[in-house]
C-alpha positions as semicolon CSV with decimal commas, in nm:
position;residue;x (nm);y (nm);z (nm)
1;M;12,631;5,798;14,353
2;R;12,813;5,542;14,142
3;S;13,077;5,664;13,945
4;L;13,003;5,755;13,610
5;T;13,200;5,738;13,240
6;E;13,220;6,023;13,001
7;Q;12,969;5,836;12,800
8;D;12,710;5,837;13,104
9;V;12,748;6,144;13,140
10;R;12,660;6,273;12,766
11;N;12,390;6,023;12,748
12;S;12,199;6,174;13,038
13;F;12,117;6,507;12,930
14;I;11,739;6,623;12,898
15;N;11,762;6,940;12,782
16;C;11,996;6,981;12,532
17;S;12,046;6,823;12,161
18;K;12,266;6,528;12,162
19;G;12,491;6,760;11,941
20;E;12,525;6,993;12,233
21;A;12,605;6,706;12,482
22;K;12,827;6,568;12,267
23;R;13,015;6,909;12,242
24;L;13,009;6,987;12,614
25;A;13,334;6,976;12,843
26;V;13,276;6,678;13,082
27;P;13,523;6,683;13,365
28;R;13,835;6,498;13,295
29;D;13,884;6,366;13,642
30;L;13,586;6,144;13,651
31;G;13,797;5,868;13,769
32;D;13,924;6,071;14,063
33;R;13,599;6,205;14,217
34;P;13,492;6,086;14,567
35;W;13,206;5,912;14,429
36;D;13,072;5,774;14,767
37;Q;13,082;6,118;14,878
38;L;12,864;6,263;14,614
39;D;12,502;6,294;14,574
40;F;12,499;6,439;14,217
41;L;12,808;6,503;13,980
42;G;12,800;6,917;13,958
43;W;13,108;7,100;13,753
44;R;13,133;7,444;13,569
45;D;13,246;7,438;13,195
46;P;13,622;7,586;13,200
47;G;13,538;7,717;12,815
48;A;13,218;7,897;12,896
49;P;13,238;8,107;13,249
50;D;12,815;8,138;13,213
51;R;12,769;7,726;13,196
52;S;12,776;7,463;13,445
53;Y;12,596;7,120;13,449
54;L;12,520;6,868;13,672
55;V;12,391;6,468;13,663
56;M;12,199;6,283;13,887
57;E;12,063;5,911;13,933
58;R;11,684;5,954;13,969
59;E;11,421;5,641;13,957
60;G;11,731;5,409;13,827
61;R;11,853;5,612;13,569
62;L;12,077;5,909;13,491
63;V;11,936;6,273;13,462
64;G;12,188;6,518;13,302
65;V;12,078;6,918;13,343
66;A;12,255;7,192;13,104
67;L;12,233;7,533;13,353
68;R;12,342;7,889;13,277
69;F;12,405;8,165;13,493
70;P;12,480;8,528;13,532
71;P;12,844;8,625;13,579
72;S;12,850;8,725;13,984
73;Q;12,757;9,122;14,053
74;R;12,728;9,093;14,435
75;G;12,966;9,266;14,622
76;F;13,183;9,042;14,890
77;L;12,971;9,168;15,185
78;H;12,631;9,039;15,020
79;R;12,556;8,686;15,137
80;S;12,365;8,473;14,964
81;M;12,174;8,093;15,073
82;C;12,205;7,785;14,824
83;S;11,841;7,650;14,810
84;L;11,991;7,278;14,765
85;C;12,223;7,253;15,066
86;L;12,127;7,593;15,292
87;T;12,512;7,694;15,280
88;T;12,576;8,047;15,290
89;H;12,832;8,212;15,083
90;P;12,966;8,564;15,029
91;G;12,975;8,700;14,687
92;G;12,926;8,508;14,361
93;G;12,939;8,212;14,559
94;V;12,568;8,136;14,537
95;S;12,379;8,189;14,182
96;L;12,062;8,194;14,015
97;M;12,123;7,877;13,795
98;T;11,873;7,849;13,506
99;A;11,836;7,519;13,282
100;R;11,613;7,512;12,962
101;K;11,298;7,279;13,023
102;A;11,292;6,960;12,864
103;G;11,126;6,887;12,532
104;A;10,894;7,144;12,338
105;A;10,853;7,370;12,612
106;G;11,240;7,417;12,608
107;R;11,265;7,438;12,254
108;D;10,985;7,759;12,339
109;G;11,226;7,943;12,564
110;N;11,071;7,827;12,877
111;S;11,346;7,773;13,183
112;V;11,339;7,691;13,512
113;G;11,585;7,897;13,784
114;L;11,711;7,790;14,173
115;Y;11,990;7,953;14,352
116;M;12,260;7,681;14,410
117;C;12,641;7,718;14,519
118;T;12,829;7,855;14,236
119;D;13,075;7,553;14,229
120;L;12,830;7,282;14,273
121;A;12,986;7,113;14,556
122;C;12,656;7,093;14,775
123;S;12,746;6,747;14,868
124;L;13,095;6,818;15,002
125;Y;12,928;7,112;15,181
126;V;12,692;6,925;15,346
127;R;12,910;6,634;15,487
128;G;13,170;6,881;15,589
129;R;13,430;6,796;15,323
130;K;13,481;7,151;15,176
131;V;13,436;7,470;15,399
132;P;13,251;7,765;15,207
133;E;13,530;8,057;15,177
134;S;13,413;8,296;15,428
135;G;13,079;8,167;15,424
136;A;12,908;7,925;15,690
137;R;12,652;7,629;15,723
138;F;12,387;7,699;16,015
139;E;12,403;7,388;16,287
140;E;12,107;7,199;16,227
141;S;11,934;6,931;16,438
142;L;11,898;6,671;16,160
143;T;12,092;6,393;16,112
144;L;12,331;6,421;15,828
145;A;12,110;6,155;15,650
146;E;11,852;6,388;15,691
147;Q;12,042;6,700;15,547
148;I;12,115;6,462;15,242
149;A;11,739;6,349;15,187
150;R;11,648;6,736;15,221
151;M;11,925;6,822;14,964
152;T;11,818;6,545;14,705
153;G;11,457;6,621;14,755
154;N;11,566;6,972;14,663
155;L;11,745;6,916;14,366
156;S;11,479;6,628;14,264
157;A;11,174;6,877;14,296
158;F;11,411;7,131;14,061
159;V;11,423;6,832;13,837
160;D;11,092;6,769;13,820
161;K;11,011;7,143;13,712
162;L;11,210;7,078;13,416
163;Y;10,961;6,824;13,267
164;A;10,652;7,006;13,360
């Protein structure tokens, strides 16, 4: 992924108003992110523990999505798998992230959900740059490029549902 500026991030959101995008907490460390290792930018809002955001490149443009998720209610022995990168995590390491649909459907309260790594570090898990806490990744016969393509394809399919 190419490096992004704060303005790039704020202008990319498809499922919130311009005012909401202007007020959301953008990471201060954009200049320090490992952009060559990321397929999308994802972060949690430090001021709102139930909100996360992600920005990805699609068809030559940036698409930002505001997400919500409930607080973790699962025990440490319960394991869940991320639908994007297929990494398993104990407890609250995977959350059902919901996103308001774009346009009139979103204003009417319609949303779409997907189980994702709560820290949104899927790109790093796939590449082995980050190891899940007491979780695991299955050993796969797919190449790294194929795993990345599957992950970005899963994310694109989720974003497509926001427009439907």
